[in-house]
Amino acid sequence: MEVTVKIFRYNPEKDQRGNYVTYKVEAHENDRVLDVLEYIKGKEDGTLSFRRSCAHGICGSDAMRINGRNMLACKVLIRDVGTNITVEPLLGLKISKDLIVDMEPFFDNYKKVLPYFINDSPLPEDGRERLQSPEERARFDETTKCILCAACTTSCPSYWANGEYYGPAAIVTAHRFIFDSRDEAAGERLQILAETDGVARCHTAYNCTEACPREIKITRAIGEVKMAMTTGKLD
Amino acid sequence: MTTKSRRLSIKDRGLTNFEAVMWIFTRLSALAIYGLILAGLIGALVMGARNNMNFADVMRWAFMPNVTHVQSTDLQDLDPWASPFWKLTASALLLVAAAHGIHGLVVIADDYIASKSGRNFIRLLSIVFLLAMSGMGLWLIWTS
Amino acid sequence: MGLKRDVSLSAGLRYKGPAGYLTFILHRIGGLGMGVFIAVHILAAFIGGRTGGFLNGIYENWAFQIFIFFCVLFHAINGLRITILDLWPKLQDYQTEAIWVEWAVFIPLYAVSVYVILSTALGG
Amino acid sequence: MANVHQFDVVVVGAGGAGLMAGLYASRTAKTAVISKLYPTRSHTGAAQGGISAALGNYEEDKPEWHMYDTVKGSDYLGDQDAIEFMCNEAIDAVLELEHMGLPFDRTPEGKISQRPFGGHTNNETGKPVRRAAHAADRTGHMILQTLYQQCLKNKVNFFDEYQVLDFIMVNGRAAGVVAVELATGELHTIHAKAVVFATGGHGRIFEVTSNAYAYTGDGAAILLRRGIPLEDMEFFQFHPTGIYKLGILITEGVRGEGGVLLNGNGERFMPKYAPTVKDLASRDVVSRAIYTEIKEGRGINGSNYVYLDIRPESVNKYAAVDGRTNPDGSPYTITADTVLKKIPDIVDFCRVYLGVDPVTQVMPIQPTAHYTMGGIPTNKYGEVVIDDRNTIFPGLYAAGECACVSVHGANRLGTNSLLDIVVFGKHAGLKAAEYAQSADFETLPGEVEADARSAFEALRNGSKKENAFDLSNELKKVMFDDVGIYRSEKGMAEALDKVRELKERFKDVGVTDTGKIFNTELLNAWELGNLLDIAETVAMSALNRKESRGGHSREDYPERDDGSWLKHTLIAQKDGKLEISYKPVVITKHQPKARVY
Ligand SMILES: Cc1cc2nc3c(=O)[nH]c(=O)nc-3n(C[C@H](O)[C@H](O)[C@H](O)COP(=O)(O)OP(=O)(O)OC[C@H]3O[C@@H](n4cnc5c(N)ncnc54)[C@H](O)[C@@H]3O)c2cc1C
Ligand code: HEM
Ligand code: SF4
Ligand code: F3S
Ligand code: FES
């Protein structure tokens, strides 16, 4: 079938502002949008630029706005989006070229929430693993799935308004550690998130949850962080 | 295996932070507003609103149980409506709603203003605003 | 180089968010609307006189009443939903359903109110 | 030159191997980690099933058994000193990951949970053993995240989205790398005492592959062009269960949880090929079995795929037939919930890409190009060795999928690769830092960036008669069809000719994008150059090896031939031509014998 793809184009070395270019290509309904972009790049216009690597929704490279909503180009098929497709870069980050945005601010926010395991207590004496029950492990399973694709953060109206907001992705990462029974720095993370640019900036708009390609219930995770902050209970 | 439950003190979990406290306050004040409105509604019905007030009047009263809000109705005896109990209820509603609403404005401003100084300015402004509104409102409630 | 970080209002509104995005926007409008209304109302009553009378005159207008009542009712009902889901984050899993329930409560209530406002305004 | 950076150690690649090397090297040496992708985008994140270690958390297990299984899995081509080293280090390596916070699944007692995986057995009973430590079906993702996070904690220097184009050697020693910063198109020279390559594999030379677009064999190709030999390039693993046509991997863990393979007649066919472990035989065996079924007309509707079945009722039926039990001795059964809990991501892939729900439907699968067994030859400390006498190239290290230690020999066992990257990544990092302590910086010659620059110039100024996209598709097709699961003299010879023809035509490729900022067209074209070079080594090594062993199965030489071919292939570029030589296999404990599962 023929699909019409309208793509946001911006060449930083030539253009003052972006514009849209429409391509008509043959595609199969089971093709990924990424396949179509690859085809356009390969056959129609080599200058089209976008990031991609794994091609099956696991590396987080190719988050972009497809028909007005953040998704991974490799995890959405033509049959899901129809034959009239608009592809635009993520909102709220600087556009470097075409569909490529500057990810640095996103990773900077991630780094603010102490995104690593902290436990300075001595290891078990036998040198084996720290024990954790299956229930304790299940407590934070959801948020271990994050692939840092930024689809959530760049769909959040609070983040659009103000890039200082740590954003849902950073809070998801914080959640993964706060509720890990083996981690000892939950308090420090909550203190960071209690600041003005932390969880207070989330107004439960749900765009993030809906955008997450890993189907993480982000708003719920943020809510759990807010309640941990309120009640001090980490179980 | 046994699992230990983990708890954090108020300070440890950052609940001394203004935003964190206000986050909870917003929810609690929302519930309080509901409670006060409900009180106003029930009070109005008990005091005979069914016969002498229209829908709009009742709503007006429920949202602010201040006697001026029922002066234009067919009510004969306004005294119970002007009792200190209702003045207190109205004051509580005023203060809670003003704090809730003005902090709501601060939240919105914080979304768009990221600079420290800008945010402090808004906070200052909001305090002035809060004091002014509360002052005027209280004066209106207790002098009418 | 690169295009600046810039999310215009129109770009933001064009984002095809789910139902929660709409309620967020309406909640904000409702809160703002109410806040401005109450402030103006108190001010008008406080200063009184002609200016006060003029300001109070605005909300005698039925169109304004329909608007402000939307603000009040939506903000109140949506606020309750937010509060409940916030206090029990587990319920966030049912956010879509919660929003359906919310509309199911809001629409009839608001319809009745609009009817009452209109019949009072037009009927005397 | 404006952009020169100096570090003691530079690590190229930020997957599991690169991060591990970076983490360890940075403890004692000034270290930089360079990656063409953001570290968390590395392909380690795609690994699903688990990481092997004889922890024995459910049942008895020993490193010796792990070693034997690995040797046997490698079809006796693996170097046994390195295998023994890896299997002994495995337990501590996995525990160390746990101590870094990796969220492994847990046993009821709170220990790390393990699952069975193809080729991993209890050596006494021959039955599958639970050896793969796992975090749901995203073990690699968790390893990648955990290591990246630990690197952040330890303030490792990252150069994200810098693509390495060339290796600098001075006086026969490593002296750094040349890289291009994607965001600006500027070339950078990273001057270093030690260089660790951890750039991953080259599965993108094949049409149906589980590998990422980024898997273009950059590291191996760069070193090949600098005269370093590559080892065992003919051995490439085809994973039996890739999603039909797309190649997306369905982990062996599915069969570990009890899933079975069915042919077009609805029969479970693996017992015919591997009577003891059946569906959990090692990958080469299962892939060949599937192809045999297909060739003999028993594919689904006579087509070229079969079904993988994890529906609880089928699993329970066959588990009863096999007499499979839980650790407590009760019969093994699963429910729909087990499927959703144990392999959530697989369920998701099937729903998204196939519209199939594995809980109620069977999954169409076909073998998919998966893992690069060959690569840059190293010893067990990650030091690159350049000849049959294992002469060390000073200052050069390699680890992970781009390296060939060789612990995987002719066929890698599932879950051994994640183990490989953490064990050898760590040792490569340690050795590199140790070397940097004692070595001095080599003085850089004048124009170190010249070759990289001229490679780019050639692509920019090409005649544009050829299109890179088409060339790459032609390459992938011929490699998959003729140097794939079954190989023959004629097919491979044709493939080799074709690859050489494509290499010629590649000279006429021209890039239309004239910009510098994120010129992805230029970089993709440069990567195609690597794929072509690598494909040539693969085809040539494969054509040369006249036997069948592990991942290399020839129709014309169906038997393993230990007499003539129990040796590693080395292939190196001399005067623009590829030359083959050999290197002996290290055999310590286990003498080669027939391989039956
Ligand atoms: C789908 C799938 C499932 C798998 N499942 C398992 C499993 O269950 N168990 C198991 O043991 N193994 C599994 N494997 C294999 C295993 O995941 C990989 O072999 C292993 O992760 C490779 O790690 P690495 O560190 O060598 O490479 P990678 O993680 O791929 O990292 C390569 C790095 O090199 C960088 N790089 C490449 N070229 C350049 C360049 N020119 N300049 C700069 N940087 C460069 C990349 O950016 C990247 O950071 C699986 C593989 C796949 C594809
Ligand atoms: C029944 C009464 C009310 C309820 C249940 C309620 C509930 C809430 C809740 C839960 C929030 C937080 C929203 C968030 O963080 O996303 C909120 C915000 C707000 N409220 Fe109310 N509220 C009520 C009455 C009022 C009144 C009377 C005013 C005006 C004076 C007001 C003004 C605001 C404003 C301005 C905000 C900020 C909006 C935003 O951040 O988008 N509210 N309200
Ligand atoms: S939470 Fe989901 S949307 Fe956000 S970065 Fe992680 S995977 Fe992407
Ligand atoms: S979209 Fe933003 S406002 Fe909260 S629920 Fe998600 S972070
Ligand atoms: S290419 Fe990896 S997530 Fe899409």
Short mmCIF file of N, CA and C in Angstrom, two decimals, chain A residues 12-13 32 34-35 38-39 41-43 46-61 74-75 77 79 96-97 100 103-104 107 110-111 115-118 123 127-134 137 140-141 144-149 176-177 180 182 214-215, chain D residues 37-38 40-41 43 45-46 55 57 91 95 98-112 135 138 141-142 145 148-150 152-153 161 204 210-214 246 248 345 348-349 352-355 467 469-470 512-513 515-521 524:
data_model
loop_
_atom_site.label_atom_id
_atom_site.label_comp_id
_atom_site.label_asym_id
_atom_site.label_seq_id
_atom_site.Cartn_x
_atom_site.Cartn_y
_atom_site.Cartn_z
N PRO A 12 20.51 22.21 10.38
CA PRO A 12 21.06 23.32 11.18
C PRO A 12 22.08 24.14 10.40
N GLU A 13 22.64 23.55 9.34
CA GLU A 13 23.67 24.29 8.61
C GLU A 13 23.08 25.17 7.51
N ARG A 32 7.38 -1.55 10.31
CA ARG A 32 7.49 -0.56 11.37
C ARG A 32 7.62 0.83 10.74
N LEU A 34 9.78 2.77 11.59
CA LEU A 34 11.22 2.86 11.41
C LEU A 34 11.65 2.31 10.05
N ASP A 35 11.05 1.20 9.63
CA ASP A 35 11.39 0.64 8.32
C ASP A 35 11.11 1.65 7.22
N GLU A 38 13.76 4.29 7.30
CA GLU A 38 14.99 3.75 6.72
C GLU A 38 14.90 3.74 5.20
N TYR A 39 13.73 3.35 4.72
CA TYR A 39 13.55 3.28 3.28
C TYR A 39 13.67 4.67 2.66
N LYS A 41 15.23 7.21 3.86
CA LYS A 41 16.63 7.62 3.93
C LYS A 41 17.48 6.91 2.88
N GLY A 42 17.20 5.62 2.70
CA GLY A 42 18.00 4.84 1.76
C GLY A 42 17.73 5.20 0.31
N LYS A 43 16.47 5.45 -0.03
CA LYS A 43 16.12 5.58 -1.43
C LYS A 43 15.73 7.00 -1.87
N GLY A 46 18.89 10.80 1.39
CA GLY A 46 19.89 10.32 2.35
C GLY A 46 20.15 11.27 3.50
N THR A 47 19.77 12.54 3.33
CA THR A 47 20.10 13.49 4.38
C THR A 47 19.17 13.39 5.58
N LEU A 48 18.06 12.67 5.43
CA LEU A 48 17.14 12.53 6.55
C LEU A 48 17.86 11.86 7.72
N SER A 49 17.80 12.49 8.89
CA SER A 49 18.56 11.96 10.02
C SER A 49 17.67 11.66 11.21
N PHE A 50 17.94 10.52 11.80
CA PHE A 50 17.23 10.11 13.02
C PHE A 50 18.12 9.09 13.71
N ARG A 51 17.85 8.86 14.98
CA ARG A 51 18.63 7.85 15.71
C ARG A 51 17.89 6.53 15.69
N ARG A 52 18.61 5.45 15.68
CA ARG A 52 18.01 4.13 15.85
C ARG A 52 19.13 3.15 16.09
N SER A 53 18.80 2.05 16.78
CA SER A 53 19.77 0.99 16.86
C SER A 53 19.12 -0.39 16.88
N CYS A 54 18.42 -0.73 17.95
CA CYS A 54 18.00 -2.12 18.13
C CYS A 54 16.88 -2.55 17.20
N ALA A 55 16.02 -1.61 16.82
CA ALA A 55 14.88 -1.88 15.94
C ALA A 55 13.80 -2.75 16.56
N HIS A 56 13.86 -2.99 17.86
CA HIS A 56 12.71 -3.66 18.46
C HIS A 56 12.35 -3.14 19.85
N GLY A 57 12.46 -1.83 20.00
CA GLY A 57 11.89 -1.21 21.19
C GLY A 57 12.64 -1.48 22.48
N ILE A 58 13.96 -1.65 22.40
CA ILE A 58 14.65 -2.03 23.62
C ILE A 58 15.82 -1.10 23.95
N CYS A 59 16.23 -0.26 22.97
CA CYS A 59 17.39 0.57 23.24
C CYS A 59 17.00 2.02 23.51
N GLY A 60 15.80 2.40 23.10
CA GLY A 60 15.35 3.75 23.42
C GLY A 60 15.90 4.84 22.52
N SER A 61 16.42 4.50 21.35
CA SER A 61 17.02 5.53 20.48
C SER A 61 16.00 6.36 19.74
N CYS A 74 10.29 2.21 16.06
CA CYS A 74 10.47 0.78 15.78
C CYS A 74 9.42 -0.06 16.48
N LYS A 75 8.57 0.56 17.27
CA LYS A 75 7.62 -0.25 18.02
C LYS A 75 6.19 0.08 17.61
N LEU A 77 3.64 -0.10 14.17
CA LEU A 77 3.54 -0.60 12.80
C LEU A 77 2.59 0.28 11.99
N ARG A 79 0.13 -0.59 10.38
CA ARG A 79 -1.27 -0.92 10.64
C ARG A 79 -1.82 -0.23 11.89
N SER A 96 18.51 19.15 17.07
CA SER A 96 19.85 19.24 16.49
C SER A 96 19.79 19.14 14.98
N LYS A 97 18.98 18.19 14.50
CA LYS A 97 18.84 18.02 13.05
C LYS A 97 17.65 17.10 12.81
N ILE A 100 16.47 14.41 15.21
CA ILE A 100 17.43 14.23 16.30
C ILE A 100 17.37 15.42 17.26
N MET A 103 19.89 15.32 23.61
CA MET A 103 19.46 14.52 24.76
C MET A 103 20.18 14.92 26.06
N GLU A 104 21.17 15.78 25.96
CA GLU A 104 21.97 16.09 27.15
C GLU A 104 21.13 16.55 28.36
N PHE A 107 19.54 13.60 30.05
CA PHE A 107 20.43 12.77 30.87
C PHE A 107 20.92 13.55 32.09
N TYR A 110 18.38 13.08 34.66
CA TYR A 110 18.50 11.70 35.16
C TYR A 110 19.60 11.62 36.22
N LYS A 111 20.71 12.26 35.94
CA LYS A 111 21.84 12.16 36.86
C LYS A 111 21.59 12.86 38.19
N PRO A 115 21.12 8.20 40.34
CA PRO A 115 20.57 7.03 39.65
C PRO A 115 21.49 5.81 39.76
N TYR A 116 21.86 5.46 40.96
CA TYR A 116 22.70 4.26 41.12
C TYR A 116 22.46 3.68 42.50
N PHE A 117 22.75 2.41 42.60
CA PHE A 117 22.53 1.67 43.83
C PHE A 117 23.51 2.16 44.90
N ILE A 118 22.96 2.46 46.08
CA ILE A 118 23.82 2.91 47.18
C ILE A 118 23.55 2.04 48.39
N LEU A 123 28.99 -6.20 53.14
CA LEU A 123 28.35 -7.27 52.39
C LEU A 123 28.09 -8.45 53.32
N GLY A 127 29.99 -13.54 51.58
CA GLY A 127 30.30 -12.99 50.26
C GLY A 127 29.22 -13.26 49.23
N ARG A 128 28.11 -13.84 49.66
CA ARG A 128 27.04 -14.16 48.70
C ARG A 128 26.15 -12.95 48.49
N GLU A 129 25.01 -13.20 47.83
CA GLU A 129 24.12 -12.10 47.50
C GLU A 129 23.43 -11.53 48.74
N ARG A 130 23.05 -10.25 48.66
CA ARG A 130 22.16 -9.69 49.66
C ARG A 130 20.80 -10.31 49.43
N LEU A 131 20.17 -10.75 50.49
CA LEU A 131 18.89 -11.43 50.30
C LEU A 131 17.77 -10.42 50.06
N GLN A 132 16.80 -10.85 49.29
CA GLN A 132 15.65 -10.01 49.01
C GLN A 132 14.50 -10.96 48.66
N SER A 133 13.37 -10.79 49.28
CA SER A 133 12.28 -11.73 49.01
C SER A 133 11.66 -11.42 47.65
N PRO A 134 11.01 -12.41 47.05
CA PRO A 134 10.37 -12.15 45.75
C PRO A 134 9.38 -10.99 45.83
N ARG A 137 11.30 -7.80 45.76
CA ARG A 137 11.80 -7.60 44.40
C ARG A 137 10.68 -7.10 43.49
N PHE A 140 9.49 -3.09 43.02
CA PHE A 140 10.00 -2.06 42.10
C PHE A 140 10.22 -2.62 40.70
N ASP A 141 9.65 -3.78 40.42
CA ASP A 141 9.89 -4.40 39.11
C ASP A 141 9.52 -3.48 37.95
N THR A 144 12.03 -0.94 36.80
CA THR A 144 13.33 -1.37 36.28
C THR A 144 13.30 -1.47 34.76
N LYS A 145 12.11 -1.36 34.18
CA LYS A 145 11.99 -1.59 32.74
C LYS A 145 12.42 -0.40 31.89
N CYS A 146 12.63 0.74 32.54
CA CYS A 146 12.86 1.98 31.78
C CYS A 146 14.09 1.90 30.88
N ILE A 147 13.94 2.33 29.64
CA ILE A 147 15.06 2.33 28.70
C ILE A 147 15.55 3.75 28.38
N LEU A 148 15.12 4.71 29.17
CA LEU A 148 15.59 6.09 29.01
C LEU A 148 15.40 6.63 27.60
N CYS A 149 14.22 6.36 27.06
CA CYS A 149 13.96 6.82 25.69
C CYS A 149 13.50 8.27 25.67
N ARG A 176 12.78 3.27 41.17
CA ARG A 176 13.42 1.97 41.10
C ARG A 176 14.37 1.76 42.29
N PHE A 177 15.02 2.82 42.74
CA PHE A 177 15.94 2.66 43.87
C PHE A 177 15.27 2.87 45.22
N ASP A 180 13.71 -0.26 46.39
CA ASP A 180 14.55 -1.45 46.42
C ASP A 180 14.98 -1.66 47.87
N ARG A 182 17.15 -3.22 49.20
CA ARG A 182 18.58 -3.30 49.50
C ARG A 182 19.24 -1.93 49.49
N ARG A 214 7.46 1.16 27.22
CA ARG A 214 7.65 0.00 28.07
C ARG A 214 6.45 -0.22 28.97
N GLU A 215 5.42 0.54 28.72
CA GLU A 215 4.18 0.42 29.48
C GLU A 215 4.38 0.48 30.99
N LEU D 37 26.90 5.20 20.50
CA LEU D 37 25.53 5.32 20.99
C LEU D 37 25.62 5.82 22.42
N TYR D 38 24.53 6.40 22.92
CA TYR D 38 24.48 6.62 24.36
C TYR D 38 24.64 5.25 25.01
N THR D 40 23.44 3.52 27.33
CA THR D 40 22.28 2.67 27.59
C THR D 40 21.60 2.18 26.32
N ARG D 41 22.06 2.62 25.16
CA ARG D 41 21.50 2.15 23.89
C ARG D 41 22.26 0.94 23.37
N HIS D 43 23.84 -2.77 22.67
CA HIS D 43 23.04 -3.96 22.41
C HIS D 43 23.00 -4.94 23.57
N GLY D 45 21.75 -4.34 26.15
CA GLY D 45 20.40 -4.14 26.67
C GLY D 45 19.36 -5.05 26.05
N ALA D 46 19.68 -5.65 24.91
CA ALA D 46 18.70 -6.52 24.27
C ALA D 46 18.73 -7.94 24.82
N LEU D 55 25.86 -21.04 40.55
CA LEU D 55 25.57 -20.60 41.92
C LEU D 55 24.93 -21.73 42.72
N ASN D 57 21.73 -22.20 43.26
CA ASN D 57 20.72 -21.67 44.17
C ASN D 57 19.48 -22.54 44.27
N ILE D 91 30.86 -17.20 39.33
CA ILE D 91 30.07 -17.02 40.55
C ILE D 91 30.33 -15.65 41.15
N LEU D 95 27.75 -12.46 41.57
CA LEU D 95 27.52 -11.88 42.90
C LEU D 95 27.93 -10.41 42.92
N GLU D 98 25.23 -8.40 41.61
CA GLU D 98 24.18 -8.26 42.62
C GLU D 98 24.57 -7.19 43.62
N HIS D 99 25.83 -7.20 44.02
CA HIS D 99 26.27 -6.20 45.00
C HIS D 99 26.22 -4.78 44.43
N MET D 100 26.32 -4.69 43.11
CA MET D 100 26.18 -3.36 42.47
C MET D 100 24.72 -2.96 42.35
N GLY D 101 23.82 -3.84 42.80
CA GLY D 101 22.42 -3.47 42.82
C GLY D 101 21.57 -4.11 41.75
N LEU D 102 22.14 -4.97 40.93
CA LEU D 102 21.34 -5.54 39.85
C LEU D 102 20.14 -6.30 40.42
N PRO D 103 18.95 -5.97 39.95
CA PRO D 103 17.74 -6.59 40.52
C PRO D 103 17.44 -7.96 39.92
N PHE D 104 18.20 -8.94 40.31
CA PHE D 104 17.90 -10.30 39.87
C PHE D 104 16.55 -10.74 40.43
N ASP D 105 15.89 -11.64 39.70
CA ASP D 105 14.72 -12.29 40.29
C ASP D 105 15.19 -13.13 41.47
N ARG D 106 14.24 -13.48 42.34
CA ARG D 106 14.64 -14.13 43.59
C ARG D 106 13.98 -15.48 43.78
N THR D 107 14.66 -16.35 44.52
CA THR D 107 14.07 -17.60 44.95
C THR D 107 13.23 -17.30 46.19
N PRO D 108 12.39 -18.23 46.61
CA PRO D 108 11.62 -17.97 47.84
C PRO D 108 12.51 -17.63 49.04
N GLU D 109 13.73 -18.16 49.06
CA GLU D 109 14.60 -17.82 50.20
C GLU D 109 15.28 -16.48 50.02
N GLY D 110 15.03 -15.82 48.91
CA GLY D 110 15.61 -14.51 48.71
C GLY D 110 16.93 -14.53 47.97
N LYS D 111 17.32 -15.70 47.47
CA LYS D 111 18.57 -15.77 46.70
C LYS D 111 18.30 -15.46 45.22
N ILE D 112 19.38 -15.34 44.45
CA ILE D 112 19.24 -15.07 43.02
C ILE D 112 18.56 -16.25 42.34
N ALA D 135 16.95 -11.61 35.44
CA ALA D 135 16.04 -10.56 35.91
C ALA D 135 14.94 -10.53 34.87
N ARG D 138 14.83 -9.56 30.90
CA ARG D 138 15.62 -8.39 30.51
C ARG D 138 16.90 -8.33 31.32
N HIS D 141 19.46 -5.92 29.81
CA HIS D 141 19.03 -4.54 30.10
C HIS D 141 19.46 -4.15 31.51
N MET D 142 19.25 -5.05 32.46
CA MET D 142 19.58 -4.72 33.84
C MET D 142 21.10 -4.66 34.04
N GLN D 145 22.12 -1.26 32.48
CA GLN D 145 21.72 -0.13 33.33
C GLN D 145 22.59 -0.09 34.59
N TYR D 148 26.14 1.03 33.84
CA TYR D 148 26.19 2.45 33.49
C TYR D 148 26.02 3.30 34.75
N GLN D 149 25.08 2.88 35.58
CA GLN D 149 24.83 3.63 36.81
C GLN D 149 26.06 3.62 37.72
N GLN D 150 26.72 2.46 37.80
CA GLN D 150 27.91 2.41 38.64
C GLN D 150 29.02 3.29 38.04
N LEU D 152 28.50 6.04 36.44
CA LEU D 152 28.16 7.42 36.81
C LEU D 152 28.57 7.68 38.25
N LYS D 153 28.28 6.71 39.09
CA LYS D 153 28.61 6.85 40.52
C LYS D 153 30.10 7.05 40.69
N GLU D 161 28.17 9.39 21.92
CA GLU D 161 27.95 9.70 20.52
C GLU D 161 29.22 10.24 19.85
N ARG D 204 24.84 -7.55 11.47
CA ARG D 204 24.15 -6.83 10.39
C ARG D 204 24.65 -7.21 9.00
N SER D 210 18.90 -10.77 14.78
CA SER D 210 18.41 -10.21 16.03
C SER D 210 19.25 -9.00 16.42
N ASN D 211 20.20 -8.67 15.60
CA ASN D 211 21.18 -7.66 15.99
C ASN D 211 20.76 -6.24 15.63
N ALA D 212 21.30 -5.30 16.38
CA ALA D 212 20.97 -3.90 16.20
C ALA D 212 21.58 -3.34 14.92
N TYR D 213 21.01 -2.24 14.45
CA TYR D 213 21.61 -1.52 13.33
C TYR D 213 23.07 -1.18 13.61
N ALA D 214 23.37 -0.96 14.89
CA ALA D 214 24.72 -0.53 15.23
C ALA D 214 25.72 -1.68 15.17
N LEU D 246 11.17 -10.89 10.90
CA LEU D 246 11.80 -9.73 11.54
C LEU D 246 13.11 -10.10 12.21
N ILE D 248 13.59 -10.67 15.28
CA ILE D 248 13.63 -10.28 16.69
C ILE D 248 13.68 -11.53 17.55
N ASP D 345 8.46 -9.45 28.34
CA ASP D 345 8.87 -8.72 27.16
C ASP D 345 8.58 -9.51 25.89
N ASP D 348 5.12 -9.15 25.00
CA ASP D 348 4.95 -7.83 24.41
C ASP D 348 5.40 -7.81 22.94
N PHE D 349 6.58 -8.36 22.65
CA PHE D 349 7.06 -8.39 21.26
C PHE D 349 6.03 -9.07 20.36
N VAL D 352 3.02 -6.90 19.78
CA VAL D 352 3.26 -5.72 18.96
C VAL D 352 3.57 -6.10 17.51
N TYR D 353 4.51 -7.03 17.34
CA TYR D 353 5.01 -7.26 15.98
C TYR D 353 4.26 -8.33 15.21
N LEU D 354 3.59 -9.23 15.94
CA LEU D 354 2.91 -10.32 15.26
C LEU D 354 1.42 -10.27 15.44
N GLY D 355 0.97 -9.50 16.43
CA GLY D 355 -0.44 -9.54 16.76
C GLY D 355 -0.83 -10.90 17.31
N ASN D 467 24.07 2.97 -4.80
CA ASN D 467 23.32 3.40 -3.63
C ASN D 467 23.66 2.48 -2.44
N PHE D 469 22.23 1.87 0.35
CA PHE D 469 21.10 1.10 0.87
C PHE D 469 20.94 -0.20 0.07
N ASP D 470 21.02 -0.10 -1.26
CA ASP D 470 20.86 -1.29 -2.09
C ASP D 470 22.02 -2.26 -1.89
N THR D 512 25.06 11.98 -0.17
CA THR D 512 24.45 13.23 -0.63
C THR D 512 24.44 14.31 0.44
N ASP D 513 24.52 13.89 1.68
CA ASP D 513 24.49 14.86 2.77
C ASP D 513 25.87 15.51 2.90
N GLY D 515 26.56 17.99 4.99
CA GLY D 515 26.73 18.66 6.28
C GLY D 515 27.69 17.95 7.21
N LYS D 516 27.93 18.56 8.35
CA LYS D 516 28.81 17.96 9.36
C LYS D 516 28.00 17.44 10.54
N ILE D 517 26.96 18.21 10.91
CA ILE D 517 26.20 17.88 12.11
C ILE D 517 25.35 16.64 11.88
N PHE D 518 25.52 15.65 12.73
CA PHE D 518 24.78 14.39 12.63
C PHE D 518 24.64 13.92 11.18
N ASN D 519 25.74 13.79 10.53
CA ASN D 519 25.68 13.27 9.16
C ASN D 519 25.56 11.75 9.22
N THR D 520 24.35 11.30 9.49
CA THR D 520 24.16 9.86 9.67
C THR D 520 24.33 9.11 8.35
N GLU D 521 24.09 9.77 7.25
CA GLU D 521 24.26 9.09 5.97
C GLU D 521 25.73 8.71 5.76
N ASN D 524 26.62 5.87 8.17
CA ASN D 524 26.07 4.58 7.73
C ASN D 524 26.87 4.03 6.56
#
